[in-house]
């Protein structure tokens, strides 16, 4: 471990040393921050936690897991809001060699039943506010599985009667574990479940070393994150994006992270930006759009952001330009995935090209291929493949999907992209969202990017609908507050697109809606719009 601390000081991808054969990521972080015991690691809705307190409580939780009879390589399901308890549980599990499975907090009881059964979790830790769905899921399990999966409650609600042990009491009663599990860099560290938009969620299996690589190659080399930064992620810790933003990255440099348990509305974000003055902010395109149209948008002087990031969907050029014009901070639009753990294509500070996803993060390789697997030339749309050291091992207990996605050193992302002559990549949508209109492919994202450039449009989503056996494009449009739907405006929007794109790409129908259906990450759920058509 000492050798790693010395060699990891340089952030150049060419000189970043790989982790040693024996590598426990939690132990690595604790040693890295030994001299910062008194510094604030986390600020959440209830208070502040120092690096020393974080380590002690995580090591106590490692002991508590052993007392509960949870062994290395066994899983625990974390259904927890964004408070410091989640990093404590996550790092404590890693320290003990136990595999934390971080679950989306917005799921149904049926989803939790699936995850508990699929992961064979030996315990579940749930925030008090999330107990109804979790307890319902546990009640639905058969008695044998329920006996092997005790419930532990974190942040119970005031006045809530509890039959389950409290996380803080288990931690207080345990002595700090002296030794970490002798994990290897390639050992299984944690799981994240995919969104399940095309079927059951897939348990994506990551290693201890994967966390290290995302911090070294993206956080330090691209974001330039340093110890003096205060970071704040609107994306929650249960997402791969949020886990890196608010845990891996700040703790890898000794920075301070702000956590927020509530839903990331524009006003909730503004409150933290003004109160805690984070220097690094991580958002998603729909949030940036809603921030910019809010009457409560803070002035530039009231915040301290030096750099921001965006992921989940392509960031419209107009949103990025307006945000930078107001706040002065650039948004580094990028793309990552659960399978790659974090961002592998990104814009760079000082060289942002809004409307693109930038260039490959150093240490990663990307290729665009056609349906036959051949490289496509610049300007043509192809399927995106990625190669890099943070790739997941597999989808747990899903050989078919694993074989379709993990292809030797490469991962098939399911995204469509084109590359500009200058080396920047332009998002064209998901492979299963591409439309064929009049015998020619149309990228819904390309049309949406043009629509949101119109002064009246806040958001837009384009889908294909069946029209007598032919595909016709339909745009669902959310207007800014000062505009009203009308047939005339609809015709203007069609003409607006026709002027900027090839004629076959303009939307044949315009449907005005109050909002667009989205996932918890802010991605537009086009399948729900197709169901409305």
Short mmCIF file of C-alpha atoms in Angstrom, two decimals:
data_model
loop_
_atom_site.label_atom_id
_atom_site.label_comp_id
_atom_site.label_asym_id
_atom_site.label_seq_id
_atom_site.Cartn_x
_atom_site.Cartn_y
_atom_site.Cartn_z
CA UNK A 1 0.00 0.00 0.00
CA UNK A 2 2.83 2.42 0.82
CA UNK A 3 4.30 1.93 -2.64
CA UNK A 4 0.97 2.77 -4.20
CA UNK A 5 0.68 6.02 -2.29
CA UNK A 6 4.07 7.09 -3.64
CA UNK A 7 3.48 6.10 -7.25
CA UNK A 8 -0.07 7.47 -7.47
CA UNK A 9 1.12 11.04 -6.92
CA UNK A 10 1.43 11.72 -10.66
CA UNK A 11 -1.86 12.00 -12.53
CA UNK A 12 -0.55 11.55 -16.06
CA UNK A 13 -2.14 8.40 -17.56
CA UNK A 14 1.26 7.36 -18.90
CA UNK A 15 2.75 7.41 -15.40
CA UNK A 16 -0.15 6.25 -13.21
CA UNK A 17 0.94 3.03 -11.56
CA UNK A 18 -1.59 0.21 -11.33
CA UNK A 19 -2.67 -0.83 -7.85
CA UNK A 20 -0.58 -3.56 -6.25
CA UNK A 21 -1.72 -7.18 -6.27
CA UNK A 22 -3.08 -6.81 -2.73
CA UNK A 23 -5.40 -3.82 -2.79
CA UNK A 24 -8.41 -2.99 -0.65
CA UNK A 25 -9.85 0.33 -1.84
CA UNK A 26 -11.25 1.32 1.55
CA UNK A 27 -7.91 0.66 3.27
CA UNK A 28 -6.19 2.61 0.51
CA UNK A 29 -8.41 5.65 1.15
CA UNK A 30 -7.95 5.46 4.91
CA UNK A 31 -4.18 5.39 4.60
CA UNK A 32 -4.23 8.13 1.99
CA UNK A 33 -6.08 10.44 4.38
CA UNK A 34 -4.29 9.59 7.66
CA UNK A 35 -2.92 13.10 7.95
CA UNK A 36 -6.40 14.62 7.34
CA UNK A 37 -8.15 13.10 10.36
CA UNK A 38 -9.48 16.48 11.46
CA UNK A 39 -10.56 17.68 8.02
CA UNK A 40 -14.24 17.59 6.98
CA UNK A 41 -14.91 14.72 4.59
CA UNK A 42 -18.71 15.03 4.37
CA UNK A 43 -21.36 17.66 4.93
CA UNK A 44 -24.88 16.22 4.88
CA UNK A 45 -28.30 17.42 6.03
CA UNK A 46 -27.56 16.51 9.66
CA UNK A 47 -23.99 17.71 10.17
CA UNK A 48 -20.34 17.27 9.33
CA UNK A 49 -18.08 14.23 9.46
CA UNK A 50 -14.29 14.37 9.55
CA UNK A 51 -11.98 11.97 7.77
CA UNK A 52 -11.01 10.48 11.11
CA UNK A 53 -14.65 9.88 12.07
CA UNK A 54 -15.40 8.42 8.64
CA UNK A 55 -12.59 5.89 8.96
CA UNK A 56 -13.40 4.93 12.53
CA UNK A 57 -17.10 4.39 11.87
CA UNK A 58 -16.45 2.47 8.65
CA UNK A 59 -14.01 0.17 10.43
CA UNK A 60 -16.52 -0.30 13.26
CA UNK A 61 -19.13 -1.25 10.67
CA UNK A 62 -16.69 -3.79 9.20
CA UNK A 63 -16.53 -5.39 12.66
CA UNK A 64 -20.32 -5.26 12.99
CA UNK A 65 -20.74 -7.13 9.72
CA UNK A 66 -18.46 -9.88 10.97
CA UNK A 67 -20.44 -10.05 14.22
CA UNK A 68 -23.64 -10.41 12.19
CA UNK A 69 -22.10 -13.40 10.44
CA UNK A 70 -21.65 -11.75 7.03
CA UNK A 71 -18.53 -13.18 5.42
CA UNK A 72 -16.16 -11.88 2.73
CA UNK A 73 -17.60 -12.07 -0.81
CA UNK A 74 -21.17 -12.21 0.53
CA UNK A 75 -23.51 -9.35 -0.40
CA UNK A 76 -25.36 -6.70 1.57
CA UNK A 77 -28.02 -4.56 -0.09
CA UNK A 78 -27.83 -0.82 0.61
CA UNK A 79 -31.12 1.02 0.08
CA UNK A 80 -30.02 4.33 1.51
CA UNK A 81 -30.51 8.03 0.99
CA UNK A 82 -27.52 10.30 0.43
CA UNK A 83 -26.24 10.86 3.96
CA UNK A 84 -22.83 10.06 5.40
CA UNK A 85 -24.21 6.71 6.57
CA UNK A 86 -24.02 5.42 3.01
CA UNK A 87 -20.26 6.04 2.53
CA UNK A 88 -19.69 4.58 6.00
CA UNK A 89 -21.58 1.41 5.11
CA UNK A 90 -20.04 1.16 1.64
CA UNK A 91 -16.44 1.61 2.84
CA UNK A 92 -16.98 -0.57 5.90
CA UNK A 93 -18.21 -3.39 3.70
CA UNK A 94 -15.22 -3.04 1.36
CA UNK A 95 -12.87 -3.04 4.35
CA UNK A 96 -14.43 -6.30 5.56
CA UNK A 97 -14.33 -7.87 2.09
CA UNK A 98 -18.14 -7.88 2.01
CA UNK A 99 -19.74 -6.81 -1.27
CA UNK A 100 -22.08 -3.79 -1.00
CA UNK A 101 -24.87 -3.73 -3.58
CA UNK A 102 -25.98 -0.11 -3.87
CA UNK A 103 -29.65 0.05 -4.89
CA UNK A 104 -31.75 2.77 -6.45
CA UNK A 105 -33.93 4.34 -3.75
CA UNK A 106 -36.81 5.03 -6.16
CA UNK A 107 -37.71 1.43 -6.94
CA UNK A 108 -40.77 -0.64 -6.08
CA UNK A 109 -41.00 -3.48 -3.57
CA UNK A 110 -41.03 -5.92 -6.50
CA UNK A 111 -37.68 -4.54 -7.69
CA UNK A 112 -36.16 -5.01 -4.23
CA UNK A 113 -37.51 -8.57 -4.08
CA UNK A 114 -35.69 -9.28 -7.34
CA UNK A 115 -32.43 -7.71 -6.12
CA UNK A 116 -32.50 -9.47 -2.76
CA UNK A 117 -33.16 -12.82 -4.42
CA UNK A 118 -30.74 -12.33 -7.30
CA UNK A 119 -27.87 -11.12 -5.09
CA UNK A 120 -28.57 -13.58 -2.23
CA UNK A 121 -28.00 -10.63 0.09
CA UNK A 122 -27.14 -11.57 3.67
CA UNK A 123 -28.42 -8.26 5.07
CA UNK A 124 -30.20 -5.14 3.89
CA UNK A 125 -29.56 -1.65 5.23
CA UNK A 126 -32.38 0.82 4.58
CA UNK A 127 -32.95 4.46 5.44
CA UNK A 128 -36.00 5.01 7.62
CA UNK A 129 -37.84 6.95 4.91
CA UNK A 130 -37.46 3.98 2.55
CA UNK A 131 -38.66 1.27 4.95
CA UNK A 132 -42.17 0.75 3.49
CA UNK A 133 -40.88 -0.59 0.18
CA UNK A 134 -38.03 -2.56 1.75
CA UNK A 135 -40.14 -4.21 4.47
CA UNK A 136 -42.78 -5.07 1.89
CA UNK A 137 -40.07 -6.72 -0.20
CA UNK A 138 -38.76 -8.68 2.77
CA UNK A 139 -42.29 -9.84 3.58
CA UNK A 140 -42.60 -11.21 0.05
CA UNK A 141 -39.45 -13.31 0.30
CA UNK A 142 -39.86 -16.89 1.41
CA UNK A 143 -39.12 -17.54 5.06
CA UNK A 144 -35.73 -19.18 4.44
CA UNK A 145 -34.43 -16.18 2.52
CA UNK A 146 -35.93 -13.73 5.01
CA UNK A 147 -34.18 -15.43 7.92
CA UNK A 148 -30.85 -15.04 6.11
CA UNK A 149 -31.40 -11.36 5.30
CA UNK A 150 -31.84 -9.25 8.44
CA UNK A 151 -32.91 -5.63 8.15
CA UNK A 152 -30.75 -2.83 9.57
CA UNK A 153 -32.26 0.66 9.75
CA UNK A 154 -30.33 3.84 9.04
CA UNK A 155 -31.68 7.30 9.93
CA UNK A 156 -35.02 6.10 11.34
CA UNK A 157 -37.88 8.57 11.21
CA UNK A 158 -38.83 10.33 14.43
CA UNK A 159 -41.34 8.34 16.44
CA UNK A 160 -41.00 5.29 14.21
CA UNK A 161 -41.32 1.98 16.13
CA UNK A 162 -38.45 -0.31 15.18
CA UNK A 163 -38.16 -4.07 15.38
CA UNK A 164 -34.87 -3.95 13.49
CA UNK A 165 -31.46 -2.89 14.83
CA UNK A 166 -30.26 0.64 14.12
CA UNK A 167 -27.12 1.11 12.07
CA UNK A 168 -25.63 3.74 14.39
CA UNK A 169 -26.14 1.51 17.44
CA UNK A 170 -24.44 -1.45 15.72
CA UNK A 171 -21.52 0.80 14.82
CA UNK A 172 -21.26 2.29 18.33
CA UNK A 173 -21.20 -1.18 19.89
CA UNK A 174 -18.45 -2.54 17.64
CA UNK A 175 -14.70 -2.08 18.01
CA UNK A 176 -12.90 -0.78 14.90
CA UNK A 177 -11.64 -3.63 12.74
CA UNK A 178 -7.86 -3.64 12.94
CA UNK A 179 -7.11 -5.37 9.66
CA UNK A 180 -8.83 -5.07 6.33
CA UNK A 181 -9.71 -8.07 4.22
CA UNK A 182 -6.69 -9.00 2.12
CA UNK A 183 -8.42 -8.19 -1.14
CA UNK A 184 -6.80 -8.08 -4.54
CA UNK A 185 -7.29 -5.33 -7.08
CA UNK A 186 -9.23 -7.73 -9.30
CA UNK A 187 -11.37 -9.08 -6.47
CA UNK A 188 -15.07 -8.28 -6.51
CA UNK A 189 -15.67 -5.11 -4.49
CA UNK A 190 -19.27 -4.00 -5.14
CA UNK A 191 -22.24 -4.24 -7.47
CA UNK A 192 -24.42 -1.66 -9.15
CA UNK A 193 -27.68 -2.62 -10.81
CA UNK A 194 -28.40 -1.28 -14.27
CA UNK A 195 -31.61 0.66 -14.85
CA UNK A 196 -33.42 -2.36 -16.25
CA UNK A 197 -34.95 -0.34 -19.10
CA UNK A 198 -34.77 -3.35 -21.43
CA UNK A 199 -35.66 -6.06 -18.94
CA UNK A 200 -34.67 -7.09 -15.44
CA UNK A 201 -31.90 -4.97 -13.86
CA UNK A 202 -28.45 -6.41 -14.44
CA UNK A 203 -26.09 -6.82 -11.47
CA UNK A 204 -22.92 -5.15 -12.76
CA UNK A 205 -19.89 -6.48 -10.88
CA UNK A 206 -16.94 -4.15 -10.18
CA UNK A 207 -13.54 -4.62 -8.57
CA UNK A 208 -11.50 -2.70 -5.99
CA UNK A 209 -9.12 -1.48 -8.72
CA UNK A 210 -11.95 -0.06 -10.84
CA UNK A 211 -12.61 2.64 -8.25
CA UNK A 212 -8.94 3.58 -8.25
CA UNK A 213 -8.77 3.89 -12.03
CA UNK A 214 -11.76 6.22 -12.36
CA UNK A 215 -10.22 8.57 -9.79
CA UNK A 216 -6.79 8.57 -11.42
CA UNK A 217 -7.83 8.82 -15.07
CA UNK A 218 -10.90 11.06 -14.90
CA UNK A 219 -11.18 12.87 -11.56
CA UNK A 220 -7.55 13.93 -11.30
CA UNK A 221 -6.50 14.11 -14.94
CA UNK A 222 -9.68 15.62 -16.47
CA UNK A 223 -11.52 17.37 -13.63
CA UNK A 224 -8.32 18.41 -11.92
CA UNK A 225 -9.92 17.74 -8.53
CA UNK A 226 -7.70 18.68 -5.57
CA UNK A 227 -7.78 18.64 -1.78
CA UNK A 228 -9.10 22.20 -1.48
CA UNK A 229 -12.22 21.44 -3.56
CA UNK A 230 -15.72 21.17 -2.16
CA UNK A 231 -17.80 18.92 -4.42
CA UNK A 232 -21.56 18.49 -4.77
CA UNK A 233 -23.32 15.90 -6.92
CA UNK A 234 -26.99 16.17 -7.88
CA UNK A 235 -26.72 12.56 -9.09
CA UNK A 236 -27.22 10.21 -6.16
CA UNK A 237 -24.64 7.81 -4.77
CA UNK A 238 -26.57 4.76 -5.99
CA UNK A 239 -25.67 5.69 -9.58
CA UNK A 240 -22.22 4.94 -10.97
CA UNK A 241 -21.94 8.63 -11.85
CA UNK A 242 -22.88 9.78 -8.34
CA UNK A 243 -20.73 7.18 -6.58
CA UNK A 244 -17.63 8.50 -8.31
CA UNK A 245 -18.64 12.14 -7.91
CA UNK A 246 -19.37 12.07 -4.17
CA UNK A 247 -17.27 9.19 -2.83
CA UNK A 248 -14.42 7.91 -4.99
CA UNK A 249 -13.24 11.26 -6.31
CA UNK A 250 -13.30 13.55 -3.25
CA UNK A 251 -11.92 10.88 -0.91
CA UNK A 252 -9.09 10.10 -3.35
CA UNK A 253 -7.69 13.63 -2.93
CA UNK A 254 -8.89 14.59 0.56
CA UNK A 255 -11.59 16.99 -0.65
CA UNK A 256 -14.95 17.70 1.03
CA UNK A 257 -18.23 16.36 -0.37
CA UNK A 258 -21.72 17.77 0.17
CA UNK A 259 -24.55 15.20 0.33
CA UNK A 260 -28.26 15.87 -0.08
CA UNK A 261 -30.94 13.33 0.82
CA UNK A 262 -33.86 15.10 -0.83
CA UNK A 263 -34.84 15.11 -4.49
CA UNK A 264 -32.55 17.31 -6.63
CA UNK A 265 -34.91 20.14 -7.54
CA UNK A 266 -33.49 23.41 -8.80
CA UNK A 267 -34.26 25.18 -5.50
CA UNK A 268 -32.67 22.39 -3.44
CA UNK A 269 -29.54 22.62 -5.59
CA UNK A 270 -29.43 26.41 -5.30
CA UNK A 271 -29.62 26.20 -1.51
CA UNK A 272 -26.47 24.03 -1.35
CA UNK A 273 -24.60 25.98 -4.02
CA UNK A 274 -25.08 29.18 -2.03
CA UNK A 275 -24.72 27.78 1.50
CA UNK A 276 -21.73 25.47 1.02
CA UNK A 277 -20.20 27.12 -2.08
CA UNK A 278 -18.96 23.94 -3.79
CA UNK A 279 -16.25 24.43 -6.37
CA UNK A 280 -17.12 21.30 -8.38
CA UNK A 281 -20.76 20.57 -9.28
CA UNK A 282 -22.00 17.44 -11.04
CA UNK A 283 -25.37 17.58 -12.78
CA UNK A 284 -27.46 16.25 -15.67
CA UNK A 285 -28.85 18.13 -18.69
CA UNK A 286 -32.47 18.27 -17.51
CA UNK A 287 -31.38 19.76 -14.19
CA UNK A 288 -29.22 22.40 -15.85
CA UNK A 289 -32.18 23.34 -18.05
CA UNK A 290 -34.53 23.68 -15.08
CA UNK A 291 -31.94 25.71 -13.15
CA UNK A 292 -31.57 28.22 -15.95
CA UNK A 293 -35.32 28.91 -16.27
CA UNK A 294 -35.88 29.18 -12.51
CA UNK A 295 -36.76 32.64 -11.17
CA UNK A 296 -34.55 31.80 -8.18
CA UNK A 297 -31.35 31.35 -10.19
CA UNK A 298 -28.48 32.65 -8.00
CA UNK A 299 -26.16 35.35 -9.22
CA UNK A 300 -22.61 34.43 -10.23
CA UNK A 301 -21.24 36.17 -7.14
CA UNK A 302 -23.33 33.96 -4.83
CA UNK A 303 -21.70 30.68 -5.89
CA UNK A 304 -18.13 29.38 -6.20
CA UNK A 305 -18.30 26.78 -8.99
CA UNK A 306 -15.06 26.53 -10.96
CA UNK A 307 -16.07 23.52 -13.09
CA UNK A 308 -19.20 21.43 -13.63
CA UNK A 309 -19.90 18.11 -15.32
CA UNK A 310 -22.86 16.61 -17.11
CA UNK A 311 -23.71 13.02 -18.01
CA UNK A 312 -26.71 10.75 -18.50
CA UNK A 313 -27.92 12.46 -21.69
CA UNK A 314 -26.25 14.70 -24.27
CA UNK A 315 -26.02 18.29 -23.08
CA UNK A 316 -27.66 20.69 -25.56
CA UNK A 317 -25.26 23.33 -26.82
CA UNK A 318 -27.63 26.17 -25.90
CA UNK A 319 -27.90 24.99 -22.27
CA UNK A 320 -24.13 24.79 -21.87
CA UNK A 321 -23.52 28.20 -23.42
CA UNK A 322 -26.21 29.91 -21.32
CA UNK A 323 -24.94 28.29 -18.11
CA UNK A 324 -21.36 29.38 -18.73
CA UNK A 325 -22.48 32.88 -19.71
CA UNK A 326 -24.34 33.22 -16.40
CA UNK A 327 -22.00 31.48 -13.93
CA UNK A 328 -18.65 31.63 -15.70
CA UNK A 329 -18.08 27.91 -15.07
CA UNK A 330 -17.85 25.48 -17.96
CA UNK A 331 -19.86 22.26 -18.04
CA UNK A 332 -17.71 19.30 -19.08
CA UNK A 333 -20.24 17.15 -20.90
CA UNK A 334 -19.27 13.48 -20.95
CA UNK A 335 -20.57 9.96 -21.19
CA UNK A 336 -19.99 7.04 -18.87
CA UNK A 337 -21.85 3.85 -18.08
CA UNK A 338 -22.52 1.46 -15.24
CA UNK A 339 -20.33 -1.06 -17.05
CA UNK A 340 -17.35 1.35 -17.24
CA UNK A 341 -18.15 2.83 -13.80
CA UNK A 342 -17.64 6.46 -14.82
CA UNK A 343 -16.92 8.85 -17.68
CA UNK A 344 -14.69 7.71 -20.55
CA UNK A 345 -15.52 10.41 -23.15
CA UNK A 346 -15.40 14.02 -21.97
CA UNK A 347 -14.89 17.65 -22.82
CA UNK A 348 -11.90 19.37 -21.20
CA UNK A 349 -11.74 22.58 -19.19
CA UNK A 350 -10.67 25.46 -21.40
CA UNK A 351 -11.42 23.47 -24.56
CA UNK A 352 -15.13 22.74 -24.23
CA UNK A 353 -17.02 22.22 -27.48
CA UNK A 354 -20.68 22.40 -26.55
CA UNK A 355 -22.83 20.11 -28.66
CA UNK A 356 -20.20 17.35 -28.46
CA UNK A 357 -19.18 14.80 -25.83
CA UNK A 358 -15.54 15.72 -26.26
CA UNK A 359 -12.68 13.27 -26.68
CA UNK A 360 -11.67 9.99 -25.02
CA UNK A 361 -10.45 10.28 -21.45
CA UNK A 362 -6.71 9.42 -21.44
CA UNK A 363 -6.34 5.77 -20.51
CA UNK A 364 -9.48 4.76 -22.45
CA UNK A 365 -9.90 3.82 -26.11
CA UNK A 366 -13.11 4.15 -28.11
CA UNK A 367 -14.08 2.86 -31.54
CA UNK A 368 -17.11 3.44 -33.76
CA UNK A 369 -18.14 0.35 -35.71
CA UNK A 370 -20.86 -0.50 -38.20
CA UNK A 371 -23.25 -3.45 -37.88
CA UNK A 372 -20.61 -5.77 -39.32
CA UNK A 373 -18.03 -4.62 -36.77
CA UNK A 374 -16.02 -2.52 -39.23
CA UNK A 375 -14.70 0.96 -38.29
CA UNK A 376 -16.79 3.83 -39.64
CA UNK A 377 -15.23 6.99 -41.11
CA UNK A 378 -15.55 10.43 -39.55
CA UNK A 379 -19.00 11.92 -39.97
CA UNK A 380 -20.82 8.58 -40.10
CA UNK A 381 -22.82 7.16 -37.21
CA UNK A 382 -21.54 3.96 -35.63
CA UNK A 383 -21.90 1.82 -32.53
CA UNK A 384 -19.66 2.92 -29.65
CA UNK A 385 -17.18 0.42 -28.19
CA UNK A 386 -14.94 1.20 -25.20
CA UNK A 387 -11.79 -0.29 -23.73
CA UNK A 388 -10.37 0.79 -20.38
CA UNK A 389 -9.12 -0.41 -16.99
CA UNK A 390 -12.36 0.36 -15.06
CA UNK A 391 -14.51 -2.09 -17.02
CA UNK A 392 -16.79 -4.32 -14.97
CA UNK A 393 -16.14 -8.04 -14.77
CA UNK A 394 -19.60 -9.23 -15.85
CA UNK A 395 -23.31 -9.16 -15.20
CA UNK A 396 -23.87 -11.48 -12.26
CA UNK A 397 -25.63 -14.72 -13.18
CA UNK A 398 -26.45 -13.49 -16.68
CA UNK A 399 -24.21 -15.22 -19.19
CA UNK A 400 -26.24 -14.20 -22.26
CA UNK A 401 -26.10 -10.45 -21.57
CA UNK A 402 -22.47 -10.68 -20.42
CA UNK A 403 -21.42 -12.28 -23.70
CA UNK A 404 -23.31 -9.68 -25.72
CA UNK A 405 -21.73 -6.72 -23.90
CA UNK A 406 -18.26 -7.75 -22.69
CA UNK A 407 -16.31 -8.65 -25.82
CA UNK A 408 -12.76 -9.44 -24.79
CA UNK A 409 -11.11 -6.14 -23.87
CA UNK A 410 -13.99 -4.17 -25.40
CA UNK A 411 -17.43 -3.25 -24.14
CA UNK A 412 -20.33 -2.63 -26.50
CA UNK A 413 -22.08 0.42 -25.05
CA UNK A 414 -25.36 0.39 -26.96
CA UNK A 415 -24.83 4.06 -27.88
CA UNK A 416 -24.59 5.56 -31.36
CA UNK A 417 -21.99 8.26 -32.09
CA UNK A 418 -20.27 10.04 -34.92
CA UNK A 419 -16.81 11.62 -34.80
CA UNK A 420 -15.96 15.06 -36.12
CA UNK A 421 -12.70 15.63 -38.07
CA UNK A 422 -11.29 17.43 -34.98
CA UNK A 423 -11.64 14.24 -32.91
CA UNK A 424 -14.72 15.25 -30.89
CA UNK A 425 -17.59 12.78 -30.63
CA UNK A 426 -21.25 13.68 -31.20
CA UNK A 427 -24.01 11.65 -29.58
CA UNK A 428 -26.62 10.16 -31.93
CA UNK A 429 -28.77 8.26 -29.42
CA UNK A 430 -29.19 4.74 -28.15
CA UNK A 431 -28.99 1.98 -30.73
CA UNK A 432 -32.56 0.93 -30.04
CA UNK A 433 -33.85 4.53 -30.40
CA UNK A 434 -32.62 5.12 -33.98
CA UNK A 435 -35.38 5.70 -36.53
CA UNK A 436 -35.52 4.86 -40.22
CA UNK A 437 -37.57 7.49 -42.04
CA UNK A 438 -37.98 7.43 -45.83
CA UNK A 439 -35.29 4.74 -45.93
CA UNK A 440 -32.77 6.91 -44.09
CA UNK A 441 -31.64 6.79 -40.45
CA UNK A 442 -32.67 9.64 -38.17
CA UNK A 443 -31.14 10.27 -34.76
CA UNK A 444 -33.83 11.50 -32.32
CA UNK A 445 -31.12 13.30 -30.34
CA UNK A 446 -30.02 15.29 -33.38
CA UNK A 447 -33.57 16.58 -33.91
CA UNK A 448 -34.02 17.29 -30.21
CA UNK A 449 -30.80 19.32 -30.12
CA UNK A 450 -32.16 21.56 -32.86
CA UNK A 451 -35.59 21.95 -31.26
CA UNK A 452 -34.16 23.17 -27.94
CA UNK A 453 -32.32 25.94 -29.79
CA UNK A 454 -35.70 27.58 -30.46
CA UNK A 455 -36.50 30.39 -28.04
CA UNK A 456 -39.82 28.81 -27.04
CA UNK A 457 -38.57 25.29 -26.26
CA UNK A 458 -37.39 24.11 -22.84
CA UNK A 459 -37.18 20.37 -23.58
CA UNK A 460 -37.97 18.04 -26.46
CA UNK A 461 -38.09 14.32 -27.14
CA UNK A 462 -38.51 12.68 -30.54
CA UNK A 463 -39.91 9.20 -31.17
CA UNK A 464 -41.03 7.17 -34.15
CA UNK A 465 -44.66 6.17 -34.58
CA UNK A 466 -46.24 3.74 -37.01
CA UNK A 467 -48.21 5.48 -39.77
CA UNK A 468 -49.73 2.95 -42.16
CA UNK A 469 -46.71 0.70 -41.91
CA UNK A 470 -44.24 3.58 -42.27
CA UNK A 471 -42.28 5.33 -39.53
CA UNK A 472 -43.15 8.95 -38.88
CA UNK A 473 -41.37 11.19 -36.37
CA UNK A 474 -43.27 12.87 -33.56
CA UNK A 475 -41.77 15.48 -31.25
CA UNK A 476 -43.02 15.98 -27.70
CA UNK A 477 -42.19 19.53 -26.67
CA UNK A 478 -42.14 21.27 -23.28
CA UNK A 479 -42.43 25.03 -23.67
CA UNK A 480 -40.88 27.73 -21.54
CA UNK A 481 -43.30 29.42 -19.17
CA UNK A 482 -43.79 32.53 -21.28
CA UNK A 483 -44.98 30.59 -24.37
CA UNK A 484 -48.36 28.93 -25.03
CA UNK A 485 -49.05 25.92 -27.29
CA UNK A 486 -50.59 26.67 -30.66
CA UNK A 487 -50.83 25.20 -34.13
CA UNK A 488 -48.90 28.18 -35.46
CA UNK A 489 -46.04 27.55 -33.03
CA UNK A 490 -46.02 23.89 -34.01
CA UNK A 491 -45.62 24.82 -37.68
CA UNK A 492 -42.86 27.26 -36.74
CA UNK A 493 -40.97 24.51 -34.94
CA UNK A 494 -41.23 22.19 -37.94
CA UNK A 495 -39.90 24.92 -40.20
CA UNK A 496 -37.14 25.69 -37.68
CA UNK A 497 -35.88 22.10 -37.90
CA UNK A 498 -36.24 21.97 -41.71
CA UNK A 499 -33.98 24.99 -42.04
CA UNK A 500 -31.20 23.31 -40.06
CA UNK A 501 -31.39 19.59 -40.92
CA UNK A 502 -32.00 17.41 -43.95
CA UNK A 503 -35.68 17.55 -44.98
CA UNK A 504 -36.51 13.95 -43.99
CA UNK A 505 -35.45 14.64 -40.38
CA UNK A 506 -38.04 17.23 -39.38
CA UNK A 507 -40.80 16.01 -36.99
CA UNK A 508 -44.08 15.41 -38.83
CA UNK A 509 -46.07 15.96 -35.61
CA UNK A 510 -45.53 18.33 -32.70
CA UNK A 511 -47.23 17.45 -29.40
CA UNK A 512 -47.01 19.98 -26.59
CA UNK A 513 -46.75 18.46 -23.08
CA UNK A 514 -46.23 19.80 -19.57
CA UNK A 515 -43.25 17.53 -18.88
CA UNK A 516 -41.38 14.51 -20.21
CA UNK A 517 -41.19 11.11 -18.49
CA UNK A 518 -37.68 10.53 -17.15
CA UNK A 519 -35.68 7.98 -15.24
CA UNK A 520 -34.17 8.87 -11.86
CA UNK A 521 -30.97 9.83 -13.72
CA UNK A 522 -32.84 12.36 -15.86
CA UNK A 523 -32.83 10.25 -19.02
CA UNK A 524 -35.92 10.64 -21.17
CA UNK A 525 -38.07 7.50 -21.26
CA UNK A 526 -38.93 7.47 -24.95
CA UNK A 527 -40.72 4.15 -24.67
CA UNK A 528 -43.38 5.82 -22.53
CA UNK A 529 -43.84 8.50 -25.17
CA UNK A 530 -44.23 5.82 -27.83
CA UNK A 531 -46.96 4.27 -25.70
CA UNK A 532 -48.81 7.61 -25.79
CA UNK A 533 -48.64 7.80 -29.57
#
